[in-house]
Coordinates of C-alpha atoms (C1' of nucleotides) in Angstrom, one line a residue:
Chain A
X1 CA 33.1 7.2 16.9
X2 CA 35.9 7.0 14.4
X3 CA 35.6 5.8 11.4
X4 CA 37.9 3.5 10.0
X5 CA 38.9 2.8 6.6
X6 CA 39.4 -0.6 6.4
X7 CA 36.5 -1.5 8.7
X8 CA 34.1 0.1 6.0
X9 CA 36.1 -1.7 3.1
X10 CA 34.8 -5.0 5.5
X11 CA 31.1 -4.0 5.1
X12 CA 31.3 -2.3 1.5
X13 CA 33.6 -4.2 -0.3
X14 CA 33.5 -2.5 -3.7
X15 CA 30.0 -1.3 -4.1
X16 CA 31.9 2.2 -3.5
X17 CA 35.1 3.7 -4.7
X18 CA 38.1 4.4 -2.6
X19 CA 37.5 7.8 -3.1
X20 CA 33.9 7.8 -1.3
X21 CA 34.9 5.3 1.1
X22 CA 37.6 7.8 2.3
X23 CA 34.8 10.8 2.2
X24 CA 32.6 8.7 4.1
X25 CA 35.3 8.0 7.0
X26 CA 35.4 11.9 7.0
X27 CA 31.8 12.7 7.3
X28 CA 30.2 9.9 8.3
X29 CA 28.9 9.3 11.6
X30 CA 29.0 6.3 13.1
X31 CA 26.3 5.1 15.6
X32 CA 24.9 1.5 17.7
X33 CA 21.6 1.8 18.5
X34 CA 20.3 -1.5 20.5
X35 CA 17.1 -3.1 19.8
X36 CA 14.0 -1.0 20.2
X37 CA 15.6 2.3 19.5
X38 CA 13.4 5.0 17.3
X39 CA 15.3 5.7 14.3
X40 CA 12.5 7.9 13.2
X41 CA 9.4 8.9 14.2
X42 CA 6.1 10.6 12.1
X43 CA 6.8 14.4 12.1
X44 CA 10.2 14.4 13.1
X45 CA 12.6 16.4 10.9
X46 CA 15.5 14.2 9.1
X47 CA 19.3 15.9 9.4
X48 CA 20.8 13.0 7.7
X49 CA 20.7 9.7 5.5
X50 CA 21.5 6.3 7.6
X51 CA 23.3 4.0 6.3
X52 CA 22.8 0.3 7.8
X53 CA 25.7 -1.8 8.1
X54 CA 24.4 -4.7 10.0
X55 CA 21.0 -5.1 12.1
X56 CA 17.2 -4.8 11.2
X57 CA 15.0 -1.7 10.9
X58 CA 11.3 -2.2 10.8
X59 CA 9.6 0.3 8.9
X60 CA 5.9 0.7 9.4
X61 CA 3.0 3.6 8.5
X62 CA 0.6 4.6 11.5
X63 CA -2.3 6.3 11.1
X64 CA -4.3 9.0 13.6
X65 CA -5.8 6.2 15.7
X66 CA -3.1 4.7 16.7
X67 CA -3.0 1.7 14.1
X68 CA 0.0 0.5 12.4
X69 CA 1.2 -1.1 8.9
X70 CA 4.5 -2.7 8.4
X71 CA 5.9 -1.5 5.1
X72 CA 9.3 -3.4 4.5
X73 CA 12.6 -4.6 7.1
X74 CA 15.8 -2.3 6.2
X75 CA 19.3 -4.8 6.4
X76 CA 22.4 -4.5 5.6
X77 CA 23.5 -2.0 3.3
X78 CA 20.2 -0.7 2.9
X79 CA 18.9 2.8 3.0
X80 CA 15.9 4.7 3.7
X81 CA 14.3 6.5 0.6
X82 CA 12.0 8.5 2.9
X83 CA 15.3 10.0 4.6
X84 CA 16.8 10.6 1.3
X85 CA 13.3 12.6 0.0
X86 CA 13.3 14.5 3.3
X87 CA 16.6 15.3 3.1
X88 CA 16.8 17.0 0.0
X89 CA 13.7 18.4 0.8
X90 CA 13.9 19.3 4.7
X91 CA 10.3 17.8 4.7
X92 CA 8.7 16.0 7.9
X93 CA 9.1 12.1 8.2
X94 CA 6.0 10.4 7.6
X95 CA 6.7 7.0 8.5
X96 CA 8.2 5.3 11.2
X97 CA 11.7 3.6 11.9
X98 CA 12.0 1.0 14.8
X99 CA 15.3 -1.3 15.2
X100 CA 14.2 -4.9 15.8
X101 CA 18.0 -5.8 16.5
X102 CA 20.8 -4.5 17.8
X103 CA 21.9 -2.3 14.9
X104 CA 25.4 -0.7 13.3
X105 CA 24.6 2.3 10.8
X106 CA 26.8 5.4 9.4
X107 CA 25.0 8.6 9.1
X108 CA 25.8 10.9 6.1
X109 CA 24.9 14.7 6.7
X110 CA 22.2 15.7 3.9
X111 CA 24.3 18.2 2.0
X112 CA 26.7 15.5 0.8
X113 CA 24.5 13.4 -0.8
X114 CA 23.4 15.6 -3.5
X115 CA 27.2 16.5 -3.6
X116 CA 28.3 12.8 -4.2
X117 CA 25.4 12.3 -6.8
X118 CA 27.4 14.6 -8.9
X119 CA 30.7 13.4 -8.0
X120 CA 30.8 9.6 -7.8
X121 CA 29.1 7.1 -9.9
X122 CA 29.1 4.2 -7.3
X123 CA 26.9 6.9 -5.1
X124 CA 24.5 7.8 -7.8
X125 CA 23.8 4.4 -8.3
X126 CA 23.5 3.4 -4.7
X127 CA 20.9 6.1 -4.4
X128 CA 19.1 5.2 -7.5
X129 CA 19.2 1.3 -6.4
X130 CA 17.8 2.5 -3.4
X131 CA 15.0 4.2 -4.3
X132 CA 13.9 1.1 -6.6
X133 CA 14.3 -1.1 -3.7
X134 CA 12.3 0.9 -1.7
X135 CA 9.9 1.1 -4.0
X136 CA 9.5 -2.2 -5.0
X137 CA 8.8 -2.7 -0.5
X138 CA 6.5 -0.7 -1.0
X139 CA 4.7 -2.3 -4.1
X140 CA 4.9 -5.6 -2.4
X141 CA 3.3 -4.3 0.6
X142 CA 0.3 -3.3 -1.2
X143 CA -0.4 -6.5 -3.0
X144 CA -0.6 -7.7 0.8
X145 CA -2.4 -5.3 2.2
X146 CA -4.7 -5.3 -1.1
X147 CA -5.1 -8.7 -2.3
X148 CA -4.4 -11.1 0.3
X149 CA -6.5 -12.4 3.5
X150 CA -5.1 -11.9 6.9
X151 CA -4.2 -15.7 7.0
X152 CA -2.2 -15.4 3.9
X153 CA -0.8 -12.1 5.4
X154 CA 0.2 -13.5 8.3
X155 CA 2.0 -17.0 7.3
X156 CA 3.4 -14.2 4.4
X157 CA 4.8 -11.8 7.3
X158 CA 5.9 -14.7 9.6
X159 CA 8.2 -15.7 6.2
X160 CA 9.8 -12.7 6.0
X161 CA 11.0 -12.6 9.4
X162 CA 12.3 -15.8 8.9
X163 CA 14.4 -14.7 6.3
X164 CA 15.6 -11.2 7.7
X165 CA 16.5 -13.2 11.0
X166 CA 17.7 -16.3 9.2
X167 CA 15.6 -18.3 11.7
X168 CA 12.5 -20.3 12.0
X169 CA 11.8 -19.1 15.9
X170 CA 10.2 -15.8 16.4
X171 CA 10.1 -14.1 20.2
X172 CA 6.9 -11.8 19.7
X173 CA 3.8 -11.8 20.9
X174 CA 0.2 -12.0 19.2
X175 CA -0.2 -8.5 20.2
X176 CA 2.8 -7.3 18.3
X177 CA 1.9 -9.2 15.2
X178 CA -1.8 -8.0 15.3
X179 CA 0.0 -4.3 15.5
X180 CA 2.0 -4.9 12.4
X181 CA -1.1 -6.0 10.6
X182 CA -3.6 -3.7 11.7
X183 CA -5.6 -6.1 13.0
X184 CA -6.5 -7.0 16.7
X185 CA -4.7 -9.6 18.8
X186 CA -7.9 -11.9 18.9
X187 CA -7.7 -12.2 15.1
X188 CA -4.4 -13.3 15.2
X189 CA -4.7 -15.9 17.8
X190 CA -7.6 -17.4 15.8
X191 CA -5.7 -17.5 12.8
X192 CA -2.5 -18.6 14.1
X193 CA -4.5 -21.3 16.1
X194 CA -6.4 -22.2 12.4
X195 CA -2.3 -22.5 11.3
X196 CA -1.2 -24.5 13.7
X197 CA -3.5 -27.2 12.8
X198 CA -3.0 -27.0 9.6
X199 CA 0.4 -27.6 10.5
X200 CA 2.2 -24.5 9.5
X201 CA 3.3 -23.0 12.9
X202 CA 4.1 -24.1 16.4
X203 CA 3.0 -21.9 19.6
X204 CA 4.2 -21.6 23.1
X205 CA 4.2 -18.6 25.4
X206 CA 6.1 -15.3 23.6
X207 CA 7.2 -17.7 20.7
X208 CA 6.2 -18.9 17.9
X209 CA 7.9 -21.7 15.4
X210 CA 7.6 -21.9 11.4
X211 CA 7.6 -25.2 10.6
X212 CA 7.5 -27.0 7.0
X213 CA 9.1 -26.2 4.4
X214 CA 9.1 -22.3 3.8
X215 CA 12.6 -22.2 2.1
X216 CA 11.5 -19.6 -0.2
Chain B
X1 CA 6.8 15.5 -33.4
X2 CA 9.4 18.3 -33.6
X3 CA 9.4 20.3 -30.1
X4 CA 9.6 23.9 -30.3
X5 CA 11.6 25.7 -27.6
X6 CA 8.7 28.5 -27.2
X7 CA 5.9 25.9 -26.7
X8 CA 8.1 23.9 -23.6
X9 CA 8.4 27.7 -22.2
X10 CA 4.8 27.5 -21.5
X11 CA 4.6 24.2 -19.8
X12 CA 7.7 24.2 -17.9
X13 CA 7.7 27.8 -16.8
X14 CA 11.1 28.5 -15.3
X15 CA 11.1 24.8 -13.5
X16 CA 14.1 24.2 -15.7
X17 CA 17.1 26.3 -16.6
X18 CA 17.3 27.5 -20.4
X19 CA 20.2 25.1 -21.5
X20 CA 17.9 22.1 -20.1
X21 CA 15.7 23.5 -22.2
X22 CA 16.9 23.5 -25.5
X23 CA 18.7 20.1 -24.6
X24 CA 14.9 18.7 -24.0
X25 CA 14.0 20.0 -27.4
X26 CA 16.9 18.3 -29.3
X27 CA 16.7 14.8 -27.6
X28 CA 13.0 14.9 -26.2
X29 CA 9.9 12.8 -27.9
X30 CA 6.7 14.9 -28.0
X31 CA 3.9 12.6 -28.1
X32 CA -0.5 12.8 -28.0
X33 CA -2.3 9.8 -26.8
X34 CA -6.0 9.4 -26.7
X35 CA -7.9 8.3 -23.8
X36 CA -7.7 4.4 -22.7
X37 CA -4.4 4.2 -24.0
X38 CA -1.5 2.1 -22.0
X39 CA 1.6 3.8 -21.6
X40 CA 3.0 1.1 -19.3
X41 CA 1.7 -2.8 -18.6
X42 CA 3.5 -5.2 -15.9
X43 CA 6.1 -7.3 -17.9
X44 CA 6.9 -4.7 -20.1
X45 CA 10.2 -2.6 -20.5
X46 CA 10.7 0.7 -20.7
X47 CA 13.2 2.7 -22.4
X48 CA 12.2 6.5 -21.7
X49 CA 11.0 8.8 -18.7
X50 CA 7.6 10.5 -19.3
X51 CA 6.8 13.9 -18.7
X52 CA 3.3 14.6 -18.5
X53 CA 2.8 17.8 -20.4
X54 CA -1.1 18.0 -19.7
X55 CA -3.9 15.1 -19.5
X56 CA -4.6 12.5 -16.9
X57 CA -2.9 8.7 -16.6
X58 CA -3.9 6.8 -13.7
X59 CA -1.8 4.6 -12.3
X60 CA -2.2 1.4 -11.1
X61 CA -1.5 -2.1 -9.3
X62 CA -2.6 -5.2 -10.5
X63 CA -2.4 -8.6 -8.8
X64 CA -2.3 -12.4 -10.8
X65 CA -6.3 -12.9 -10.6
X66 CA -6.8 -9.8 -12.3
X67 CA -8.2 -7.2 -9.6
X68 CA -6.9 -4.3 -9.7
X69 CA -5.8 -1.4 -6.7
X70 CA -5.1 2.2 -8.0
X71 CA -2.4 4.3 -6.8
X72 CA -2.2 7.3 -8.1
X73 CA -2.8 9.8 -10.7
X74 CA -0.3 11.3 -12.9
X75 CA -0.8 15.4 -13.9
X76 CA 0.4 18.2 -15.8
X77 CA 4.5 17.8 -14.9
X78 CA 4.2 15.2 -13.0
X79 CA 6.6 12.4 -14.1
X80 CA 6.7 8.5 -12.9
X81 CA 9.3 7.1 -10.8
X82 CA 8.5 3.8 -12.1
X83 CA 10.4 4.6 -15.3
X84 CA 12.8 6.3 -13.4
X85 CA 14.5 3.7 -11.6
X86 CA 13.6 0.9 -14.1
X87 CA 15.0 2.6 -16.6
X88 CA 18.5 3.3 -14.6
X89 CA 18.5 -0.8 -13.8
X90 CA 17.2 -2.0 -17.1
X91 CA 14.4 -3.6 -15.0
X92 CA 10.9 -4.8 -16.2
X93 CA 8.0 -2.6 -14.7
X94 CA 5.5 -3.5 -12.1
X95 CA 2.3 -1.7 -12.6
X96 CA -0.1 0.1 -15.1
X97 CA -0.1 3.2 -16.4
X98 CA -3.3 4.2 -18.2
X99 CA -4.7 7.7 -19.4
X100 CA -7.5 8.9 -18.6
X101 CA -7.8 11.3 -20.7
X102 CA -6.4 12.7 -23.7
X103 CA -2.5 13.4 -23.1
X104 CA 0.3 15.4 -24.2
X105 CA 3.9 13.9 -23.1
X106 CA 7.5 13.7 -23.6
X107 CA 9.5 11.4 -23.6
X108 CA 13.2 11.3 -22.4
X109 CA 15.7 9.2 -23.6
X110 CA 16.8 6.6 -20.4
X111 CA 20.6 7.7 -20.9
X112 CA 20.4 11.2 -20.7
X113 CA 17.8 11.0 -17.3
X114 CA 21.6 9.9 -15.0
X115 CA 23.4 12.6 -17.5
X116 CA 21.3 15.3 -17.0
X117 CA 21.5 14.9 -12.8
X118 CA 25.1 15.6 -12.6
X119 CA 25.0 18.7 -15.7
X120 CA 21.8 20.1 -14.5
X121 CA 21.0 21.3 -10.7
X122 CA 17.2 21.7 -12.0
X123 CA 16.5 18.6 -13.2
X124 CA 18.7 17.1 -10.4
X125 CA 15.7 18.7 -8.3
X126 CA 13.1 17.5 -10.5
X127 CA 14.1 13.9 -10.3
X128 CA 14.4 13.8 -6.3
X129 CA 11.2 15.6 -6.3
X130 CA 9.6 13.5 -8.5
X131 CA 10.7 10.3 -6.0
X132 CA 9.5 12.4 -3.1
X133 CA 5.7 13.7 -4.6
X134 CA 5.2 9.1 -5.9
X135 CA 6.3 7.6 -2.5
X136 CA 3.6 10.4 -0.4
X137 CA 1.3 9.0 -3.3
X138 CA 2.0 5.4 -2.6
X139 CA 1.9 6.2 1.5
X140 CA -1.2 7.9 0.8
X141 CA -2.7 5.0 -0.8
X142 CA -1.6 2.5 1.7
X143 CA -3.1 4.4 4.3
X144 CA -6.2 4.3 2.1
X145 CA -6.3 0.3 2.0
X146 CA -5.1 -0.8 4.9
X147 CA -7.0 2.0 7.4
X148 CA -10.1 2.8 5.6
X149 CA -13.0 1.0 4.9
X150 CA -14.6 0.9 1.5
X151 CA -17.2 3.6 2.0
X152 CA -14.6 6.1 2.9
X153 CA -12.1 4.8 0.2
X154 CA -15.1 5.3 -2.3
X155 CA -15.8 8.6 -1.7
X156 CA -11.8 9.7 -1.5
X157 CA -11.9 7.9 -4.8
X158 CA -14.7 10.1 -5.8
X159 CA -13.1 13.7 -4.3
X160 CA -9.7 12.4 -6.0
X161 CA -11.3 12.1 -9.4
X162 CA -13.4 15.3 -8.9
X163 CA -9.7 17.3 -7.9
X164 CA -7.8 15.9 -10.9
X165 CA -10.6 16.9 -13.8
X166 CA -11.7 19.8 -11.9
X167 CA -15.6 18.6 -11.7
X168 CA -18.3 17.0 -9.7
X169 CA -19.6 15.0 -12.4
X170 CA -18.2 11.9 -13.7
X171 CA -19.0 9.3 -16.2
X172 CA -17.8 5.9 -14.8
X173 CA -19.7 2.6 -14.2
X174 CA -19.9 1.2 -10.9
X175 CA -17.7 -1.8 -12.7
X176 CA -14.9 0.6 -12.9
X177 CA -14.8 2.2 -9.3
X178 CA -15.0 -1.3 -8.1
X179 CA -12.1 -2.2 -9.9
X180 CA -10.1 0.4 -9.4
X181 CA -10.9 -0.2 -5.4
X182 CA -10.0 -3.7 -5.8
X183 CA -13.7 -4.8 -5.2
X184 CA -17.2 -6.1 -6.7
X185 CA -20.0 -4.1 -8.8
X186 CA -22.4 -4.9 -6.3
X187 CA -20.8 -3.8 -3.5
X188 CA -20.1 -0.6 -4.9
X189 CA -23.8 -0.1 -5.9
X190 CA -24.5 -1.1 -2.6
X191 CA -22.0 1.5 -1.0
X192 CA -23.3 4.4 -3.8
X193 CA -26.8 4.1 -2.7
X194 CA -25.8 4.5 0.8
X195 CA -23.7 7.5 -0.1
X196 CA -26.3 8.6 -2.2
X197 CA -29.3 8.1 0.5
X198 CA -26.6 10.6 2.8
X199 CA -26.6 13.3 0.5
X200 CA -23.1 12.7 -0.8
X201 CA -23.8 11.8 -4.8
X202 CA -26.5 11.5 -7.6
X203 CA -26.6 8.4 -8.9
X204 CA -27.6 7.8 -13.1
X205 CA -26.5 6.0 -15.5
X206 CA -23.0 5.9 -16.3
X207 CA -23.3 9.1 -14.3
X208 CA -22.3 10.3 -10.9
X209 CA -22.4 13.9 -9.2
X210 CA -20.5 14.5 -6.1
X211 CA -22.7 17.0 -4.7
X212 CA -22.4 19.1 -1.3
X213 CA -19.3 21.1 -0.1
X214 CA -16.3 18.7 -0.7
X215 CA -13.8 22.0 -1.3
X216 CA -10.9 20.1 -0.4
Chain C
dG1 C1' -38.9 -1.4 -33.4
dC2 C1' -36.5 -5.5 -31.8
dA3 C1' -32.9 -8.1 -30.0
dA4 C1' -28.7 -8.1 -27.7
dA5 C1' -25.7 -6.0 -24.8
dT6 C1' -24.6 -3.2 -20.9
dC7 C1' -25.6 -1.2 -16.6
dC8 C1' -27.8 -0.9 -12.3
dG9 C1' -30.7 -2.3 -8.0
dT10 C1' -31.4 -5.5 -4.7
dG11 C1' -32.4 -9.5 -1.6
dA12 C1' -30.4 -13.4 0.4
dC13 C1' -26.7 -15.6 2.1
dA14 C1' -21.5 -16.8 2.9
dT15 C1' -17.2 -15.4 4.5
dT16 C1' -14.0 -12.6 6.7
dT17 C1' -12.8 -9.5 10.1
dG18 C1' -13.7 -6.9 14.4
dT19 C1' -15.4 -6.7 19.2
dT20 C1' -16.7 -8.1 23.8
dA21 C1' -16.3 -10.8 27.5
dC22 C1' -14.3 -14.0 30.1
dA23 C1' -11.5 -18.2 31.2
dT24 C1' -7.1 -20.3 31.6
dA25 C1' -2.1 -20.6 31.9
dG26 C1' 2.6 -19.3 32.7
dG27 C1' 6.0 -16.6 34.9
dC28 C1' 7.7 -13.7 38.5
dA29 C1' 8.1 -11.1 43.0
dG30 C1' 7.4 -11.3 47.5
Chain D
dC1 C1' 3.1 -20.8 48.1
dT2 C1' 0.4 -16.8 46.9
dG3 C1' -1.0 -13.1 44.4
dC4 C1' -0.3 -10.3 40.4
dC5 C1' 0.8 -9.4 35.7
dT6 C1' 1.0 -10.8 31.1
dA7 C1' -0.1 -13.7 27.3
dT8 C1' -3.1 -16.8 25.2
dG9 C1' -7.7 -19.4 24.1
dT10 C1' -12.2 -19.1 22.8
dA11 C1' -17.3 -18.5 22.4
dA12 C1' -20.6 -15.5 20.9
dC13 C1' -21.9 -11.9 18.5
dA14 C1' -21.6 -7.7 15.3
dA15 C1' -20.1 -5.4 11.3
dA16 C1' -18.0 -5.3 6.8
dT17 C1' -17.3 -7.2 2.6
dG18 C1' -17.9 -10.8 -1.0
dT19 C1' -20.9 -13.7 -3.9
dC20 C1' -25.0 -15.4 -6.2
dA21 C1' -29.1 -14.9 -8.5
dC22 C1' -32.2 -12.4 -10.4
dG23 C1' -35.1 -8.6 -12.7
dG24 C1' -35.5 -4.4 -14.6
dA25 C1' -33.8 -0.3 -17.2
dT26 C1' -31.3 1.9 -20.8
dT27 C1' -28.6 1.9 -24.7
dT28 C1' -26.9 0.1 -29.1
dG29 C1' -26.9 -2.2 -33.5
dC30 C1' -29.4 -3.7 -36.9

DNA sequence: GCAAATCCGTGACATTTGTTACATAGGCAG
DNA sequence: CTGCCTATGTAACAAATGTCACGGATTTGC
């Protein structure tokens, strides 16, 4: 689809020049995935840099048996630093890229963005900002995965939905939350059980509610 | 330290172009550090980009009780993107960066690393690699902790330490691995004996020896 | 050589997490 | 309503890791 101008102005406001914004209508690809769509996969090769205007990306690590980590949500106007890295270096994926929502993104063809580091300072930046945000997911992800229990891990994960969704009702199942935890559905019954009585959580079928006051 | 254009030559090879060259000798900081010395603590600020010129500086996470996960390990060339992005947002840093050995660095000045991307398509490359090689470090250690268990971990930790000093033997206590693997003393003993029982490692004091075939 | 400090080994037990096995409950198609 | 499919609850047990309490060994400082 088209790209229009004064659409992206809407999204960007004046994180970019007017001179990018026009090169992006020119290059840019737009795209609407719905929910559920594979962004990116381990091993698959990365042609261009996405851009997310509105939505939610999960990104998660799997390893060879099948298990999975979450690493960090991707929102609005973010970016993927693993796509950048590939790009610039035509190297394999190694994570993986699931859209929880129904999501808007532009994507920019790999040659520009080394182009555009050169040429605008807004884009430098945005790259650079990227890359710190990314890594600072990432950082974050290990405290959890290296300091904290599962409880703590699981009231900590349940948060952070509720912020990216802006809601305190979540439509998932054990099983998905035991996935993104690397842990087994049991485990996270138990613990969400042990969480409701203290109070935390309420569960019905395919739903679960924060409750409390996690206004963090 | 005054850098001499002849000595960087050496190290760097033809990684960068000659102008970038002499530009790193006028604005570069050469510096030695002995072993156990802290480049980088969490809290603190940093106001130039490392380049390790030879040594060893291990890298790590720590949380607010004190424990401690490692990362990575920094080698000959390798730089941090740590400093990288907090020193292009003026931002505090979030981990440790200790040597390990005796080390020989440089240190750039934080303006010239956004300078030098747009006048120089080798350190441009440099940079973005630099991003690239710390997040497959970071994946790689998050699959690590959150898919491994310890004994494994140990013995990667062991096979890491033995590729970056280029030996099988190693003077560390059992206090330190654990540390470094977020864990207790005795559980490490516990987890060496085993290894050692299997024909892994040789256990003395203050002393371990990877032995068998671990080529990798 | 002696005392103190450091390092290591180890048993016993607690806690956390993983696994197995099965029961129950809700929703949906026919 | 009935029979299936999926999601959840839960007991019982297994395995992994953490903690405590020691004792013994080695080194270091004096």
């Amino acid at each position: 689809m088209r790209l229009e101008l004064d659409k992206l102005r809407l999204h960007f406001g004046n994180l970019f020049e007017a001179a990018l914004l026009q090169e992006i209508t020119q290059v840019g690809n737009y795209m609407e995935v719905p929910e559920g769509y594979a962004l990116m996969r381990p091993g698959g090769y990365i042609r261009s840099v996405p851009i997310i205007l509105s939505g939610l990306v999960k990104i998660s690590r799997s390893d060879a048996d099948g298990k999975e980590a979450l690493l960090y949500y991707l929102g609005g106007l973010d970016s993927c630093a693993m796509s950048l890295t590939c790009c610039l270096s035509k190297q394999q994926s190694e994570i993986t890229a699931i859209t929880e929502e129904k999501t808007k993104l532009i994507l920019i063809p790999v040659e520009k963005v080394g182009d555009w580091m050169s040429q605008f300072p807004t884009w430098k930046q945005f790259v650079f900002a990227t890359y710190q945000k990314r890594f600072e997911d990432l950082l974050g992800a290990i405290d959890q995965i290296a300091f904290r229990k599962l409880d703590e891990r699981l009231l900590n994960l349940l948060k952070i939905k509720s912020k990216q969704c802006n809601c305190t009702i979540f439509y998932v199942t054990h099983e998905e939350l035991a996935n993104e935890l690397a842990t087994s559905r049991e485990v996270i019954s138990r613990l969400l059980k042990q969480l409701e009585k203290m109070g935390e959580v309420k569960l019905s079928r395919n739903k679960i509610e924060l409750v409390g006051k996690h206004k963090s």
